[in-house]
XYZ file of C-alpha atoms in Angstrom:
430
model
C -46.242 26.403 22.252
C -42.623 25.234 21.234
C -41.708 22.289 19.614
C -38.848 19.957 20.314
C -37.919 18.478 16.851
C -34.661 16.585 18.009
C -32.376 15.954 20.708
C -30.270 18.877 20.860
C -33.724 21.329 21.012
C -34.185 19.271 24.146
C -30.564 19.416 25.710
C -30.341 22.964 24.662
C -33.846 23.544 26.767
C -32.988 22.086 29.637
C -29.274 23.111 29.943
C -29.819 26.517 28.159
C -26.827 25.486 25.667
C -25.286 22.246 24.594
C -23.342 21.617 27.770
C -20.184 20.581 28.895
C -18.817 16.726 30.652
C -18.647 18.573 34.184
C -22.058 20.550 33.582
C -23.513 16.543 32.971
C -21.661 15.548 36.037
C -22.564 17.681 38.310
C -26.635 17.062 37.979
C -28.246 15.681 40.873
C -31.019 12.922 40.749
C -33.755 15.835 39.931
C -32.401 16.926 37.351
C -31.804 13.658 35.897
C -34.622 12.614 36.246
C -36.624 16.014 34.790
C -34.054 16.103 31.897
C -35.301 12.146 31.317
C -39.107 13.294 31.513
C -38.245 16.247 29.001
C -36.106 13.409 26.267
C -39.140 11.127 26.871
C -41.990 13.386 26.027
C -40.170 15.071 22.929
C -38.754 11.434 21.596
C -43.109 10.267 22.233
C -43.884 13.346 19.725
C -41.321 12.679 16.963
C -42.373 8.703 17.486
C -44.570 8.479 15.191
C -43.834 11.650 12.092
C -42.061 10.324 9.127
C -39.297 11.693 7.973
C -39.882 14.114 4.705
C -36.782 12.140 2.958
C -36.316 8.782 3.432
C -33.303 7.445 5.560
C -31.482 3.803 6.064
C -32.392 2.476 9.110
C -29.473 -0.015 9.972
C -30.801 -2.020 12.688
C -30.168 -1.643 16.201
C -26.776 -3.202 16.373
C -25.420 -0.244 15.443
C -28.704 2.394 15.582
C -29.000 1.152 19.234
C -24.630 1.894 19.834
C -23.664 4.849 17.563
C -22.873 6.889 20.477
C -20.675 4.013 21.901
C -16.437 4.718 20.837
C -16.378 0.844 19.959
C -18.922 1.360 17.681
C -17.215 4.537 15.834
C -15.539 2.553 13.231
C -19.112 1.412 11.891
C -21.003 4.631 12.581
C -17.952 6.096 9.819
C -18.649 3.457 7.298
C -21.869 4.116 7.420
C -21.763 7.488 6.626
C -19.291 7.037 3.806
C -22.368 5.151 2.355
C -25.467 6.123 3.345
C -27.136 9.923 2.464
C -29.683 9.655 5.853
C -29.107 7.994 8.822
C -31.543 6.707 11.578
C -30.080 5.918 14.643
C -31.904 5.683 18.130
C -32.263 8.532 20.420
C -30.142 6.820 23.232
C -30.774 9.754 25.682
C -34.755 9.233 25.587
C -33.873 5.335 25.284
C -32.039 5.265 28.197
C -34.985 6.594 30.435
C -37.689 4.716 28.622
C -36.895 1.146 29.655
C -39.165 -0.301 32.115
C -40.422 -3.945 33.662
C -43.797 -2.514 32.372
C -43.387 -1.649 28.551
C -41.153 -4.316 27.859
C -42.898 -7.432 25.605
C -42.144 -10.825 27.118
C -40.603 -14.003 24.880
C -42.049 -17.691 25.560
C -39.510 -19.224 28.407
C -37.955 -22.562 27.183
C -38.665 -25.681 28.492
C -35.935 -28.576 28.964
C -36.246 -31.726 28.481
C -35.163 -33.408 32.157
C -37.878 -31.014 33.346
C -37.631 -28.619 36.363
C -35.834 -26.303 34.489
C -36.491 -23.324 31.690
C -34.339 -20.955 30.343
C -35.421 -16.925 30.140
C -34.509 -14.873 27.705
C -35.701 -12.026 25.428
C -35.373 -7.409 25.730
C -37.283 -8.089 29.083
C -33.865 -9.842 30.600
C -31.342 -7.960 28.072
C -32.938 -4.455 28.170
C -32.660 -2.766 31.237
C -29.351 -3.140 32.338
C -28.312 -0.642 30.168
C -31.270 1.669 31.368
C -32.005 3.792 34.109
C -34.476 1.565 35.884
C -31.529 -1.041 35.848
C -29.061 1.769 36.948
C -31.180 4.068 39.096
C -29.257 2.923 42.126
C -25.541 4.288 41.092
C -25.926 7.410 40.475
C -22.398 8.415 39.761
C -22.533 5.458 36.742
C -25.436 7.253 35.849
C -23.951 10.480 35.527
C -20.883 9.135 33.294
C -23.329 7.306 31.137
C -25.096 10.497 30.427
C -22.018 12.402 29.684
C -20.594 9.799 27.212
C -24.356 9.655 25.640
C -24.316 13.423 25.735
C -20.958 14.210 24.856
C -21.624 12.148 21.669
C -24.525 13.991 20.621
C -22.908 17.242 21.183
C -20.011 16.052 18.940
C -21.837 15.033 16.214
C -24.267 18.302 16.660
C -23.416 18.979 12.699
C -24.780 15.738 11.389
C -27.976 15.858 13.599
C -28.453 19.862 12.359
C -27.663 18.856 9.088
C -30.190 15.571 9.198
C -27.696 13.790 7.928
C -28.274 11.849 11.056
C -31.448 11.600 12.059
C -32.316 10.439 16.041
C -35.726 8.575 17.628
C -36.899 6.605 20.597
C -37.008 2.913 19.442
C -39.043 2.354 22.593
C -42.485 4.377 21.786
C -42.817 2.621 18.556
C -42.504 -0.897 20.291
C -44.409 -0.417 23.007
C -47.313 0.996 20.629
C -46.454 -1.733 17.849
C -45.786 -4.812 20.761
C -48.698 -7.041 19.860
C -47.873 -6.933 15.974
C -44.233 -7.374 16.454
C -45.229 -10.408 18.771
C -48.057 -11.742 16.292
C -45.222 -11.057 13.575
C -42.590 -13.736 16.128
C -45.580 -16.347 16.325
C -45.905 -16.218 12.248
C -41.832 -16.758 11.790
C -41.970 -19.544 14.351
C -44.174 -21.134 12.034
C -42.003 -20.775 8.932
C -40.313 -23.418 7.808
C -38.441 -20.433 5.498
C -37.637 -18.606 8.567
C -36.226 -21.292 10.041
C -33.520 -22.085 7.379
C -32.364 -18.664 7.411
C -31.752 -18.146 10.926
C -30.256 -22.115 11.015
C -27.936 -21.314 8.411
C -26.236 -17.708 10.297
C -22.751 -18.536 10.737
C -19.971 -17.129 12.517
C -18.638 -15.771 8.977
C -22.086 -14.166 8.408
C -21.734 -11.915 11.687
C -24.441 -13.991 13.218
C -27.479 -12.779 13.983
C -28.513 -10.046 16.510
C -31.001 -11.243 19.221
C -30.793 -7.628 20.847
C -29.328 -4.553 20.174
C -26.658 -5.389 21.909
C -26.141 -9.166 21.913
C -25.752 -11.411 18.766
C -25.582 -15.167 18.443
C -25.955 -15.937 22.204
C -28.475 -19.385 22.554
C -28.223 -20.920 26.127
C -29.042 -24.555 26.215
C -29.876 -26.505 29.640
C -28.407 -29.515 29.777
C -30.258 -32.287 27.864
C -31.518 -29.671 25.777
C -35.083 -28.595 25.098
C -38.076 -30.073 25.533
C -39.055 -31.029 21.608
C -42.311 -29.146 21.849
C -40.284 -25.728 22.485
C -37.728 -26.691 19.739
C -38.768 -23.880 17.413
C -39.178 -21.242 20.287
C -35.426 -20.962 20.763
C -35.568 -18.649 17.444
C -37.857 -16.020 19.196
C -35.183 -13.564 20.308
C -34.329 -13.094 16.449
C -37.758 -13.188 15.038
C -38.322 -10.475 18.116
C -35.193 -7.982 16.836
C -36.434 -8.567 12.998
C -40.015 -7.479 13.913
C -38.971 -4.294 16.457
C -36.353 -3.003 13.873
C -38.754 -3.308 10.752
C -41.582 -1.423 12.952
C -39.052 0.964 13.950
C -37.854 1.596 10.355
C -41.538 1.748 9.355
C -42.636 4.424 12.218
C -40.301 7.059 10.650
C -40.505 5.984 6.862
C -36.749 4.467 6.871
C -35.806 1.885 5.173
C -33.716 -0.693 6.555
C -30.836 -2.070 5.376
C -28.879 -5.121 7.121
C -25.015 -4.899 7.449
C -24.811 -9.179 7.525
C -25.594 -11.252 5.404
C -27.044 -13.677 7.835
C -29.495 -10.549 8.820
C -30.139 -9.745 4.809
C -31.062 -14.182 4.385
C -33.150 -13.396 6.676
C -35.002 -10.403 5.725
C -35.414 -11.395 2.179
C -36.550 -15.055 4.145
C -39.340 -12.862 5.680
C -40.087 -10.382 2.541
C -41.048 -13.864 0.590
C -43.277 -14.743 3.340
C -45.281 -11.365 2.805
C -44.829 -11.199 -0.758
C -42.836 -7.773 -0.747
C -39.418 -6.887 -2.408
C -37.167 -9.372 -1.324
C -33.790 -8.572 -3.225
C -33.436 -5.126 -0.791
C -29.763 -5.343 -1.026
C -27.809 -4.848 2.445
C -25.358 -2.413 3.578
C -21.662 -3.241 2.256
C -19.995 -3.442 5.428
C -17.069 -5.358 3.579
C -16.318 -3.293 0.622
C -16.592 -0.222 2.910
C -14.084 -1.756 5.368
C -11.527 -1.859 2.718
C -12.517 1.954 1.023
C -12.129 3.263 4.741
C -8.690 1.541 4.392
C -7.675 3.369 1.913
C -9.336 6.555 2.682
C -9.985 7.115 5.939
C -7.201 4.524 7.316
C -7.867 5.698 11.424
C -11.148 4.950 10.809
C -11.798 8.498 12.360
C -14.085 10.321 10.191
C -14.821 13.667 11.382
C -18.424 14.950 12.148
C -17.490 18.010 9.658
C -16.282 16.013 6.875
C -18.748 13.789 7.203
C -21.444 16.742 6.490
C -18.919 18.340 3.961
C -18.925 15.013 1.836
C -22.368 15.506 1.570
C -22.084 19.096 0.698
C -22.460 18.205 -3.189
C -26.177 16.386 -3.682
C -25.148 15.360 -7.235
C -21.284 14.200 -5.997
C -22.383 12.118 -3.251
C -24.606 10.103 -5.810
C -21.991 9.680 -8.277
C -19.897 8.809 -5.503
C -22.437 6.638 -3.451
C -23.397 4.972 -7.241
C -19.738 4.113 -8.108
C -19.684 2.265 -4.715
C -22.731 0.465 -5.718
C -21.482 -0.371 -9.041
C -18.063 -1.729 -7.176
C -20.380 -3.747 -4.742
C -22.282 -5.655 -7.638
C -18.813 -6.329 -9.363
C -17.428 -8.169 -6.176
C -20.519 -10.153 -4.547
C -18.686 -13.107 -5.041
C -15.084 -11.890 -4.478
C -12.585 -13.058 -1.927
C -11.645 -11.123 0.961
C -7.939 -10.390 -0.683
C -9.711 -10.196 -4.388
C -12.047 -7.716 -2.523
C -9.146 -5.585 -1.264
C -7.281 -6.360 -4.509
C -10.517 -4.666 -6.428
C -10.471 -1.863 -4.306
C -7.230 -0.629 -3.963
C -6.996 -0.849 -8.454
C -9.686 1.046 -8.279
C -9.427 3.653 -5.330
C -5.423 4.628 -5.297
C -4.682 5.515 -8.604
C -7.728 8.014 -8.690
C -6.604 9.238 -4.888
C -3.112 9.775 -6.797
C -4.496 11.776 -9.312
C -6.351 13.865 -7.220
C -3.692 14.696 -4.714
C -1.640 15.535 -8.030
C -4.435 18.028 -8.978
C -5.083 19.312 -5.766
C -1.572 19.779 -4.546
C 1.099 22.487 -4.954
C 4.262 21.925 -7.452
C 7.188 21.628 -5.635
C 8.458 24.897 -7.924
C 6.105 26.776 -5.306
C 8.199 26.085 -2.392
C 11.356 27.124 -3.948
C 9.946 30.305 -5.601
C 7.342 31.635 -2.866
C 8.241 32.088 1.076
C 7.678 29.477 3.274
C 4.561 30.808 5.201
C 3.008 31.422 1.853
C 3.917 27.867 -0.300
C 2.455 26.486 3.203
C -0.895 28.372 2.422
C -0.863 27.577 -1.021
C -0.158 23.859 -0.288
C -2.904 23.150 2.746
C -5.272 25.170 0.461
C -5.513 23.484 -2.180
C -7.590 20.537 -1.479
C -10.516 22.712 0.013
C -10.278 24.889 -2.797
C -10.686 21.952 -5.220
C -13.602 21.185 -3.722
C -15.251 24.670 -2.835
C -14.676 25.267 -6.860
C -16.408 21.665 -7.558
C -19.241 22.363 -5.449
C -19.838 25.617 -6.952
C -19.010 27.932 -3.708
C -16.868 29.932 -5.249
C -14.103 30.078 -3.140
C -10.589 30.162 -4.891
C -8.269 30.204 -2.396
C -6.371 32.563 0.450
C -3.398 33.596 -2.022
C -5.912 34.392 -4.754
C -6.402 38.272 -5.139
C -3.497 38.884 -2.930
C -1.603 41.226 -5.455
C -0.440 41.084 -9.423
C 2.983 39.938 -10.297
C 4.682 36.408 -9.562
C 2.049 35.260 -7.084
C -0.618 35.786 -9.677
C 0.992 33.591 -12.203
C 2.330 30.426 -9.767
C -1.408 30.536 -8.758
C -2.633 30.446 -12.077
C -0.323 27.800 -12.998
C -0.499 25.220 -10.260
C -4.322 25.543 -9.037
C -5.935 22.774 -8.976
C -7.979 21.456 -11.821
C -12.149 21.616 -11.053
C -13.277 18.243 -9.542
C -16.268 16.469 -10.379
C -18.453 14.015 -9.347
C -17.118 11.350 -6.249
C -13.847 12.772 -6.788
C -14.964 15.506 -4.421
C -16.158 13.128 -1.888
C -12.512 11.549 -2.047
C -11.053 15.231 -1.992
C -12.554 16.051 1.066
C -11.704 12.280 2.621
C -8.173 13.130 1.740
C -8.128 16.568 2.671
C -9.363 15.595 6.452
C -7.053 13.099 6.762
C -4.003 15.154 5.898
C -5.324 17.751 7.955
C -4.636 15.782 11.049
């Protein structure tokens, strides 16, 4: 019997390849709806199999968006950080949201009486589903080809499992009595409480679904005092569904606030585990993107060619650490300060090394210094990552060639100055 093992076996399956916007447009409710059975039954399979090397689960703020543009410039800095990825399978997603499978949150009293406020993934959910969408079928289609479209893209990264894709919603429909017990414990906790109290605006607030964050509604006279504590459900709810999530495929997650990391260590402390997981360092990343990837446009290629070096993407993932620790506490101009001393001059040297002389385009003809120049960043990193690749003008012929090559090649890079190389290398490239 065959196996799907990811979202692209299953879009290849159906479609026969990895298909095109019109091929997604043209489909007619049938076919929706059978391609929706087929992402559904696969994503149920890979619900519940770890994953043989451990990935960073970042939530569902961004896990939940990836394959949204406005999300693009944090899918990037994730990558520049992280070695795995898990982000949700937003084709099988998108089918498996229903009134049925959805867990319900307490509804809020008010105080005056006669009136309650509803909230929770039961309200927020489908709307962005097919059950809330089922009716236009033409914003169905273009939904499908932007989800689609994405995953096609980014085919490299998911073949690569540099990214790796699964159903959040199999895993919290099996898990939705824990993840609810786990809400009725944190309403308790006098812990939990401070944490989420003390989420600010300058914290990124906290998420209360995948895609909403910080939104409380309040009838007027406010809540009936014996629903006080309730009002904190929604983010006790996305807490519990994203650590069961993480847990289903052995991820680990990592928060990119620091209102969402106060309140994870908040809730470690409560079960006695690690709580000094450290978060993902969506500031100090900001300001290396700046620097390095200044579009914010990083390439599904480069992003798997960064990672083509095991041992460079450490050094290079480790430095970052390192830089991390050494600014907790910084300002955000000290931060960008820190960053740019530390960043430019070794992007400098390494455009320097991995650059041609000048003396080349006087000496050689045009169409060759252009070779030699455009060249010379992927061969300083082919030669770092041990591929052995020197170069197109290499072993062209003896003579003058020979000897400008051998005197203005680029030195052997080492370490995260590959991971820059190829940073700067895609962005000149453009």
């Amino acid at each position: 019997m065959f196996v799907l093992v990811n979202v692209l076996d299953v879009l290849e399956g159906f479609f026969g390849e990895l298909p095109s916007k019109a091929t997604v447009l043209g489909l007619s409710r049938e076919q929706i709806e059978e391609l929706g059975e087929l992402a559904m039954a696969s994503a149920s399979v890979l619900a519940d199999d770890a994953l043989d090397e451990p990935a960073v689960y970042p939530g569902g703020w961004l896990a939940g968006n990836w394959a949204k543009q406005l999300f693009r410039g944090d899918l990037n800095l994730a990558l520049l950080y992280q070695p795995r990825l898990l982000v949700h399978d937003s084709l099988a997603d998108f089918f498996f949201v229903g009134a049925d499978n959805i867990p319900e949150l307490t509804n809020m009293r008010g105080a005056l009486g006669g009136m309650s406020v509803t909230r929770g993934p039961k309200i927020w959910a489908p709307s962005d589903s097919y059950v809330g969408m089922r009716d236009d079928l033409d914003a169905v289609r273009h939904l499908l080809a932007r989800i689609i479209g994405y995953f096609v893209e980014l085919a490299p990264l998911l073949r690569s499992g540099i990214v790796i894709a699964r159903a959040q919603w199999p895993t919290i429909r099996r898990e939705s009595a824990q993840i609810l017990t786990s809400v009725r414990h944190d309403v308790r906790s006098p812990e939990m409480l401070k944490a989420v109290q003390s989420a600010s605006l300058d914290g990124g607030l906290l998420p209360v679904w995948d895609t909403l964050r910080g939104m409380h509604v309040t009838p007027p006279g406010g809540f009936d005092p014996r629903d006080a504590l309730l009002q904190w459900e929604p983010e006790y709810f996305y807490l519990a569904k994203t650590l069961a999530v993480a847990n289903a495929a052995g991820a680990i997650y990592s928060p990119s606030t620091e209102d969402e990391l106060r309140l994870l260590r908040a809730k470690s402390s409560r079960l006695e585990a690690a709580a000094t997981r450290e978060g993902h360092p969506v500031a100090l990343l900001r300001e290396v993107a700046r620097v390095l990837v200044p579009d914010m446009q990083l390439d599904a290629s480069t992003a798997v060619a960064i990672r083509q070096s095991e041992s460079a993407f450490d050094d290079w993932r480790r430095s970052l650490r390192n830089l991390q620790k050494d600014t907790a506490h910084f300002t955000p101009d000290e931060l960008r300060e820190r960053v740019e001393d530390e960043l430019i001059p070794e992007v400098r040297a390494i455009e320097r090394l991995t650059s041609r002389s000048q003396a080349i385009r006087t000496v050689l003809k045009a169409e060759s210094a252009a070779t030699v120049i455009s060249g010379g960043v992927a061969t300083a990193v082919s030669l770092a990552m041990g591929q052995g690749w020197i170069g197109p003008t290499v072993g062209v012929g003896t003579g003058a060639l020979s000897w400008l090559w051998k005197a203005y090649r680029p030195a052997n890079l080492g370490g995260r100055q590959t991971v820059i190389a190829s940073l700067i290398r895609a962005h000149n490239d453009k």
